[in-house]
Short mmCIF file of C-alpha atoms in Angstrom, two decimals:
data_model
loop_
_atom_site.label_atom_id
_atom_site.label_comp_id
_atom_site.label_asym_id
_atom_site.label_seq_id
_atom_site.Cartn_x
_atom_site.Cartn_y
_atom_site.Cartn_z
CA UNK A 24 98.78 118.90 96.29
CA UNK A 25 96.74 122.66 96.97
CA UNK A 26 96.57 124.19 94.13
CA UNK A 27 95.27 128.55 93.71
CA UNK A 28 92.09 128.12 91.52
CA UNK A 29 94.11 129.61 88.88
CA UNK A 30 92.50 128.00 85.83
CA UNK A 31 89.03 128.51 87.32
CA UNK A 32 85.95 128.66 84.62
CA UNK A 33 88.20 127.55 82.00
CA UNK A 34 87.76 124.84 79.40
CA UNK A 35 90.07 121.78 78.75
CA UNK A 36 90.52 118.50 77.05
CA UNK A 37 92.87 115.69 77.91
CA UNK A 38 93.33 112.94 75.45
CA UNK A 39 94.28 109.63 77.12
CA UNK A 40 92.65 110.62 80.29
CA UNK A 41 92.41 107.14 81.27
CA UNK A 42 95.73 106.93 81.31
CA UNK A 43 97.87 107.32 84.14
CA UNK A 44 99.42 110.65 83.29
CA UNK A 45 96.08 111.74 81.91
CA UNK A 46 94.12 110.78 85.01
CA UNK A 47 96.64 113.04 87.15
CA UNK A 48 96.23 115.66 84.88
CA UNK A 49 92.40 115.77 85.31
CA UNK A 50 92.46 115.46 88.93
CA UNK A 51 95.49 118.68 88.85
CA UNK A 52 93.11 120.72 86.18
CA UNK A 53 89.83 119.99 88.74
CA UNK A 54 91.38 121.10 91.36
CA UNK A 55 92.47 125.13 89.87
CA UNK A 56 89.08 125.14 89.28
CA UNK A 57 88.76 124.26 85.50
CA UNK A 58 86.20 122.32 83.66
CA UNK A 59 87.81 119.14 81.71
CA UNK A 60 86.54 117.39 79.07
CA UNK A 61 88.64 114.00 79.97
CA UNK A 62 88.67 112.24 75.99
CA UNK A 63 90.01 108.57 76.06
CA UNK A 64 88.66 105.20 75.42
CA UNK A 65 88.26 103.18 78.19
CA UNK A 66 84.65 104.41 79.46
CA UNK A 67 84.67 102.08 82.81
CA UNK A 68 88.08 104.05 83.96
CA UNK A 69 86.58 107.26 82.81
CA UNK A 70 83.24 107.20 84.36
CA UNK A 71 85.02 106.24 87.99
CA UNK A 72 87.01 109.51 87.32
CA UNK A 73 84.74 111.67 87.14
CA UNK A 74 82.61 110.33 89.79
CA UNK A 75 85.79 110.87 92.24
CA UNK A 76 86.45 114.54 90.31
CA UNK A 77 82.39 115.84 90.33
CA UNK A 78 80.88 117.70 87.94
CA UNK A 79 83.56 119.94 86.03
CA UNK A 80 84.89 116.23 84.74
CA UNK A 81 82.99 115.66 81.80
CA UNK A 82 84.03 111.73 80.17
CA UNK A 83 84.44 112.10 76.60
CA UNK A 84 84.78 108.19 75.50
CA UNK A 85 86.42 108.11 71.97
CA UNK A 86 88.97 106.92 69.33
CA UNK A 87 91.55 109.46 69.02
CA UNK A 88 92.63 107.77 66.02
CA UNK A 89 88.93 108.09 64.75
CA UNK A 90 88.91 111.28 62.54
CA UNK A 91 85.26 111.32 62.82
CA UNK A 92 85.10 110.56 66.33
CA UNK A 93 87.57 113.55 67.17
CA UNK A 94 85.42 115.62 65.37
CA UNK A 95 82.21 114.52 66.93
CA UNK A 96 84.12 115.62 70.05
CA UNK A 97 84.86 119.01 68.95
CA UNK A 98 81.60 119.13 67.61
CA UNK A 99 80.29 118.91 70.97
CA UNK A 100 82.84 121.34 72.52
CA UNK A 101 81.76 123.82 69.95
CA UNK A 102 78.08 123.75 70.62
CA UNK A 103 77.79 123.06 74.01
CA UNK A 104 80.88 125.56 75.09
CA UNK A 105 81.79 127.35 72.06
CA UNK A 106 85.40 127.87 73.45
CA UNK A 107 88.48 125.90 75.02
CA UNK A 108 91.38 127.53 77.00
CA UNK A 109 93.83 124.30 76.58
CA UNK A 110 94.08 120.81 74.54
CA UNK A 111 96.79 118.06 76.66
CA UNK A 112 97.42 115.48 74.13
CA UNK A 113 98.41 112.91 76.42
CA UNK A 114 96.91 109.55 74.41
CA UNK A 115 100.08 107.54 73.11
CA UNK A 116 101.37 104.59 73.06
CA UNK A 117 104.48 102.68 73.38
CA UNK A 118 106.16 100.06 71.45
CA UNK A 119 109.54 98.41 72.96
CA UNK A 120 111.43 96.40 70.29
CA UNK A 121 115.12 96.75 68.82
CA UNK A 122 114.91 97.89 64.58
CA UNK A 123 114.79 94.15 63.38
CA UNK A 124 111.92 93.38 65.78
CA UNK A 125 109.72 96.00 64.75
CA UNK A 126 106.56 95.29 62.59
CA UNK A 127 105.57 97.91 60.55
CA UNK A 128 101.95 97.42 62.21
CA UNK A 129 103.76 98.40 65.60
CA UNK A 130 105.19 101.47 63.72
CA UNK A 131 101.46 102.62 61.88
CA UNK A 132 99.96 102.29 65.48
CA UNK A 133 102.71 104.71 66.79
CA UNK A 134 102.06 107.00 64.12
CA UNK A 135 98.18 106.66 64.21
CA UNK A 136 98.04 107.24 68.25
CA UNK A 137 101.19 109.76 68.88
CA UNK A 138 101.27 111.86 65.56
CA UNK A 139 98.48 111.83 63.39
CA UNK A 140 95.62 111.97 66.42
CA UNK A 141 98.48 114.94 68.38
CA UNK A 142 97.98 116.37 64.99
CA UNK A 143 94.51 116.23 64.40
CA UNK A 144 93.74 117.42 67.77
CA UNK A 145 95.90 120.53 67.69
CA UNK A 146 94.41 121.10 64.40
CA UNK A 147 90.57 121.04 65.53
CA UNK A 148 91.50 123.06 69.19
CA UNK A 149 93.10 126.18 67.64
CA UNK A 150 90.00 126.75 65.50
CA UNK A 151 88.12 126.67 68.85
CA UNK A 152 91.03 128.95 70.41
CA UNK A 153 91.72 131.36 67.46
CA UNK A 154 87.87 133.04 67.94
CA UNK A 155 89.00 134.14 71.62
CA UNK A 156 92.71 134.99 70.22
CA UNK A 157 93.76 133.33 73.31
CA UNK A 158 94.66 129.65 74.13
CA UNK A 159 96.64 126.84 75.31
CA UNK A 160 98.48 122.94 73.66
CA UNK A 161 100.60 120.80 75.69
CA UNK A 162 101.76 118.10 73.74
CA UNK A 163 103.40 114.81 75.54
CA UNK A 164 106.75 114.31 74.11
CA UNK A 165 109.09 111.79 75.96
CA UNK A 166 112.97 112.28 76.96
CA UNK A 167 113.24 108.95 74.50
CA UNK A 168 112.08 111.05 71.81
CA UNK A 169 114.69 114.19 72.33
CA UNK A 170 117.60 111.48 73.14
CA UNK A 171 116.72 108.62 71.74
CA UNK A 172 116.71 104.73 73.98
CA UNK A 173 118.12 101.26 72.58
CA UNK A 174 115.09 99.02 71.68
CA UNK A 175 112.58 102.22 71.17
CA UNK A 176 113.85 103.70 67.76
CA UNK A 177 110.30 103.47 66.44
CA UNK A 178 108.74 104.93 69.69
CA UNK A 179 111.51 107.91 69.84
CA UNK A 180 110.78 108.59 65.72
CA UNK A 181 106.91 109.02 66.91
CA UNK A 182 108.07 111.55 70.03
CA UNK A 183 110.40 113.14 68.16
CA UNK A 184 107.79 114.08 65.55
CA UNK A 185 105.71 115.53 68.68
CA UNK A 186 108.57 117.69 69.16
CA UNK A 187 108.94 118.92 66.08
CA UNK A 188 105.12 119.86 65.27
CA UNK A 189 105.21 121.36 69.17
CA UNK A 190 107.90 123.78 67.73
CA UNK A 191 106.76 124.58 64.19
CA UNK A 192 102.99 125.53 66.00
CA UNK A 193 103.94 127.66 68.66
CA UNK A 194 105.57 129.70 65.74
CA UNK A 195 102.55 129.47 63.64
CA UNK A 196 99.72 129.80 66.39
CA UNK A 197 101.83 132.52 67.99
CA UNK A 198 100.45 135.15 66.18
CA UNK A 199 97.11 134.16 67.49
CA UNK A 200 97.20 134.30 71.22
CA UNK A 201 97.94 130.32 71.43
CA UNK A 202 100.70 129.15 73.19
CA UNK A 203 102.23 125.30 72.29
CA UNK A 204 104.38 123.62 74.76
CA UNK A 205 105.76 119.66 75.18
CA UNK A 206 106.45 117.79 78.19
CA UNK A 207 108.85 115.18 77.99
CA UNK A 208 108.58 113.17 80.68
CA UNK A 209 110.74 110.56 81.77
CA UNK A 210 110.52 107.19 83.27
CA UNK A 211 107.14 108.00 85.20
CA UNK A 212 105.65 104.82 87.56
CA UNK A 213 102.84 104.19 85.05
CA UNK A 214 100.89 101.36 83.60
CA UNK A 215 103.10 102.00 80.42
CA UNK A 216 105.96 101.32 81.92
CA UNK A 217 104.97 98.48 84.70
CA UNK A 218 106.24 95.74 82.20
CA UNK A 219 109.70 96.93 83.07
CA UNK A 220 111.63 94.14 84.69
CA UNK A 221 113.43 94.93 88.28
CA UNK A 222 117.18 94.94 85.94
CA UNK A 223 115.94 97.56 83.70
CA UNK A 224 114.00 99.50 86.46
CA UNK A 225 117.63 99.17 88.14
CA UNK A 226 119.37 100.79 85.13
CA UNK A 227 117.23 103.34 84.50
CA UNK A 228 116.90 104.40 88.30
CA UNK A 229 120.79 104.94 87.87
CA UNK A 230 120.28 107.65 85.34
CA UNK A 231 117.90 109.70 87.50
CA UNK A 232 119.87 112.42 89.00
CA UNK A 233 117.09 113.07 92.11
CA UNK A 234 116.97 109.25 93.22
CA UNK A 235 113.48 108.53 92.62
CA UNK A 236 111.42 107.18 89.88
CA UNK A 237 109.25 110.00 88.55
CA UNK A 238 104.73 109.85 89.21
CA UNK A 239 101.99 110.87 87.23
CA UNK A 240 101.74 114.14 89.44
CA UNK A 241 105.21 115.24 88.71
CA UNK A 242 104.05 115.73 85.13
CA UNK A 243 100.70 117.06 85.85
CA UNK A 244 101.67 119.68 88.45
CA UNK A 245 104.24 120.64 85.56
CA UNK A 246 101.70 120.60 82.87
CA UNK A 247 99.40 122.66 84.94
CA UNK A 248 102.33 125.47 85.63
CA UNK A 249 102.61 125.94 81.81
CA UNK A 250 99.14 126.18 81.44
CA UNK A 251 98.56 128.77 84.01
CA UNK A 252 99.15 132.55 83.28
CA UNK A 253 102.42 132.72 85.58
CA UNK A 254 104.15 131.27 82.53
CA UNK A 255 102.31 133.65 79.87
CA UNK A 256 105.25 134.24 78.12
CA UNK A 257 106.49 130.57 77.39
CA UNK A 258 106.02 128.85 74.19
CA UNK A 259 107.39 126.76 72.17
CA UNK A 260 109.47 125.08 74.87
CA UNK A 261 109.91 121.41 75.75
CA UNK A 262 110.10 121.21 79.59
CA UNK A 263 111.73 117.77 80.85
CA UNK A 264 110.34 116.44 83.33
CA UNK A 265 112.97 113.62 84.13
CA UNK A 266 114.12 113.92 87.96
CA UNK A 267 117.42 114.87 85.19
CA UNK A 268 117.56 111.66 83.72
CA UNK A 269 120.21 110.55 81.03
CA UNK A 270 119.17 108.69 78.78
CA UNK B 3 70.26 138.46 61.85
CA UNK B 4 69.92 137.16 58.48
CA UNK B 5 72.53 134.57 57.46
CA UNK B 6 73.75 137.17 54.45
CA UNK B 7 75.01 139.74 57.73
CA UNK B 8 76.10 136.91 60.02
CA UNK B 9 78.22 136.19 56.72
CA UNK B 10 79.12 139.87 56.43
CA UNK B 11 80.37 139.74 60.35
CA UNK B 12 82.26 136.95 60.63
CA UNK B 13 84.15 138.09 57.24
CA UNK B 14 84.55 141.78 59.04
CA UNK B 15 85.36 140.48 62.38
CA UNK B 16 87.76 137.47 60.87
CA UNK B 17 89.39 139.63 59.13
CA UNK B 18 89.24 143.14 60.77
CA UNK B 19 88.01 145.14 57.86
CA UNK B 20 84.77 147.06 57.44
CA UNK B 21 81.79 145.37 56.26
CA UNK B 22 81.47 147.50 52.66
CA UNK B 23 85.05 145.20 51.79
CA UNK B 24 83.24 142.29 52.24
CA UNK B 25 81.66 141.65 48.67
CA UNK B 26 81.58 138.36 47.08
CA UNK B 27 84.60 139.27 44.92
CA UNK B 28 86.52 139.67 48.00
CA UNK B 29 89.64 136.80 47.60
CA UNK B 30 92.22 135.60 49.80
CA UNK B 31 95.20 136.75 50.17
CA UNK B 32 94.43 140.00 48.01
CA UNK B 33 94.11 142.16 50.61
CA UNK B 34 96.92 142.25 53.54
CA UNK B 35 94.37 141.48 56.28
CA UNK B 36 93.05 138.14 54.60
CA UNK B 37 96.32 135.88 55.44
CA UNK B 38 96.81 133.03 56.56
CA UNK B 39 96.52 133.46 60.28
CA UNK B 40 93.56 135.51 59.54
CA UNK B 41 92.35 132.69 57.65
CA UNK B 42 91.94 130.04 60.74
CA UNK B 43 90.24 132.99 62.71
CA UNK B 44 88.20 133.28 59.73
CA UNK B 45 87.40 129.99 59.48
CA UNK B 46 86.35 130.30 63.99
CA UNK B 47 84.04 133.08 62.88
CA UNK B 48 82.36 131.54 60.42
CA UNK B 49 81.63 128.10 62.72
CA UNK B 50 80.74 129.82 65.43
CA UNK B 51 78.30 132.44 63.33
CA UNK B 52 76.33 129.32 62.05
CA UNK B 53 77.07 126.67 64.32
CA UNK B 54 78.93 123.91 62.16
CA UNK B 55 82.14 122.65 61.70
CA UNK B 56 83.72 122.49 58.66
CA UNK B 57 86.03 119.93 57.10
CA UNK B 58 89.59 120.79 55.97
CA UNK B 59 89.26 120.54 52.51
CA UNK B 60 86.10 123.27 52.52
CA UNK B 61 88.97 125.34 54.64
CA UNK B 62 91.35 124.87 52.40
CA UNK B 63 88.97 125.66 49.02
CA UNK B 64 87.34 128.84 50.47
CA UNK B 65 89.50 131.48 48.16
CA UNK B 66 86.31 133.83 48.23
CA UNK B 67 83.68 135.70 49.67
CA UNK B 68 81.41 133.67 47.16
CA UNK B 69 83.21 130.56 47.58
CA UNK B 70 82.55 130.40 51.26
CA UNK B 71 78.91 131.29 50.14
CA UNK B 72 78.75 127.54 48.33
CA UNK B 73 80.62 125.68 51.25
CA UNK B 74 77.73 127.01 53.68
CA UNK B 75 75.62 126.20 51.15
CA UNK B 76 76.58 122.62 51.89
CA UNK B 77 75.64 122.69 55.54
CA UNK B 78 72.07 124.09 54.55
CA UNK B 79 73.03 127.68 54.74
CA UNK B 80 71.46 130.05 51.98
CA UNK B 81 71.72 133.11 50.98
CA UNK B 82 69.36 135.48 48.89
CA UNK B 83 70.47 136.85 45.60
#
């Protein structure tokens, strides 16, 4: 996809930017022109990225669960940019088991990766984005989250608390120039969901209203529109992106 | 700039008062500008004036003018008496 240089000379980071909805969203924030910090932890993946992307990708190999790893991160931001125009929180990961087949292990990982390092992050970028009165959080929620999916009630707790913190800051950032969106994606053709067997991909491609299952870009291209200007006046929103899936 | 008036300016620009206000008996939430969204702007001004980051409980504790004064103390930051 073309994209206007819209976001040109503007500052982001992308958590899980190895990941397959991060990666897209690095390669759609390159190409308006921005300068992305791409934060995730698998440095070989990372390093290949922003070889293909040039210099405005900058890898950013760290722990997002790591409190003082996040900082060191911000740290860096600070003093080497002193600003950021937008945080994606994209790192998360997902657990697939029914209630009695959950460890609690499973459900401290969910918390540590989708909610606590969300939080943090959100937390450390509006300090950077309160100076300039002006700034931008897209948080990944997940259509399992705001509906809720047999065999993912741990998974849709963690989303669901994306949701909520998505809301409660875009009412208490507001005041200070920073919009907070979520995107809840659907079932997107990703490494997290490539353990799906043929019968489930079956079932679930029956609940997608436009036919198709959903990629990476779909999300980026829609993270990228609520990050641009031309939706200024949209916060505290959670846009589906689901091909208008039922879950 | 001496670290006293970079104090001074992030406090008046944090904040959006005039620089006489800020004293070291200046406390939160006394005034109306010094709330708590003014706080987290605050809090910007004062990393980017002296080039740290602070940690959420120093956030949390600086009530003060003079309390801020002993967080930055922490980071190697003095002021003269």
């Amino acid at each position: 996809m073309t994209y206007p240089l819209m976001l040109n000379e503007q500052y982001f980071l992308v958590t899980g930017a190895s990941g397959g909805i991060g990666q897209a969203v690095c390669r759609a924030l390159v190409a308006t022109g921005a300068t992305v910090f791409m934060g995730g932890r698998n440095e070989q993946i990372l390093e290949l990225l922003a070889t293909e992307l040039g210099d405005n990708a900058i890898p950013f190999c760290y722990d997002v669960t790591n409190q003082e790893e996040v900082k060191a991160a911000f740290q860096h931001i600070q003093q080497h940019v002193g600003q950021l125009s937008g945080l994606v929180n994209c790192a998360g990961i997902m657990v697939d088991a029914g209630l009695a087949m959950t460890r609690m292990t499973d459900v401290d990982a969910l918390l540590d990766v989708n909610v606590k390092s969300t939080f943090l992050h959100c937390q450390l970028a509006s300090r950077l984005m309160a100076r300039q009165k002006r700034g931008n959080i897209i948080n990944l929620c997940s259509v399992v989250g705001e509906k809720g999916s047999v065999g993912q009630s741990a998974y849709a707790m963690s989303k669901a608390a994306i949701t909520g913190l998505t809301r409660a800051l875009s009412k208490e950032l507001g005041p200070v120039g920073i919009r907070v969106n979520g995107v809840a994606p659907g079932f997107i053709d990703t490494q997290m969901t490539a353990h799906y067997d043929d019968s489930k991909k079956a079932a679930l491609m029956d609940t997608i209203s436009l036919g198709r299952l959903g990629q990476p870009d779909d999300v980026a291209d829609a993270i990228v529109a609520l990050l641009s200007d031309q939706l200024r006046y949209v916060t505290g929103q959670i846009l589906h992106v689901d091909g208008g899936m039922q879950v | 700039m001496s670290n006293q008036q970079k104090l001074t300016e992030a406090f008046s620009q944090g904040l959006g008062i005039e620089s006489k206000q800020v004293t070291d008996a200046l406390t939160y939430n006394t005034i109306p500008e010094w709330d708590s969204t003014a706080h987290m702007i605050l809090i910007a001004e004062l990393e980017n004036q002296f080039n740290i980051m602070l940690d959420t409980d120093d956030i949390i504790d600086m009530s003060s003018v003079a309390k801020a004064k002993e967080i930055l103390s922490k980071h190697d930051i003095s002021f003269d008496a």
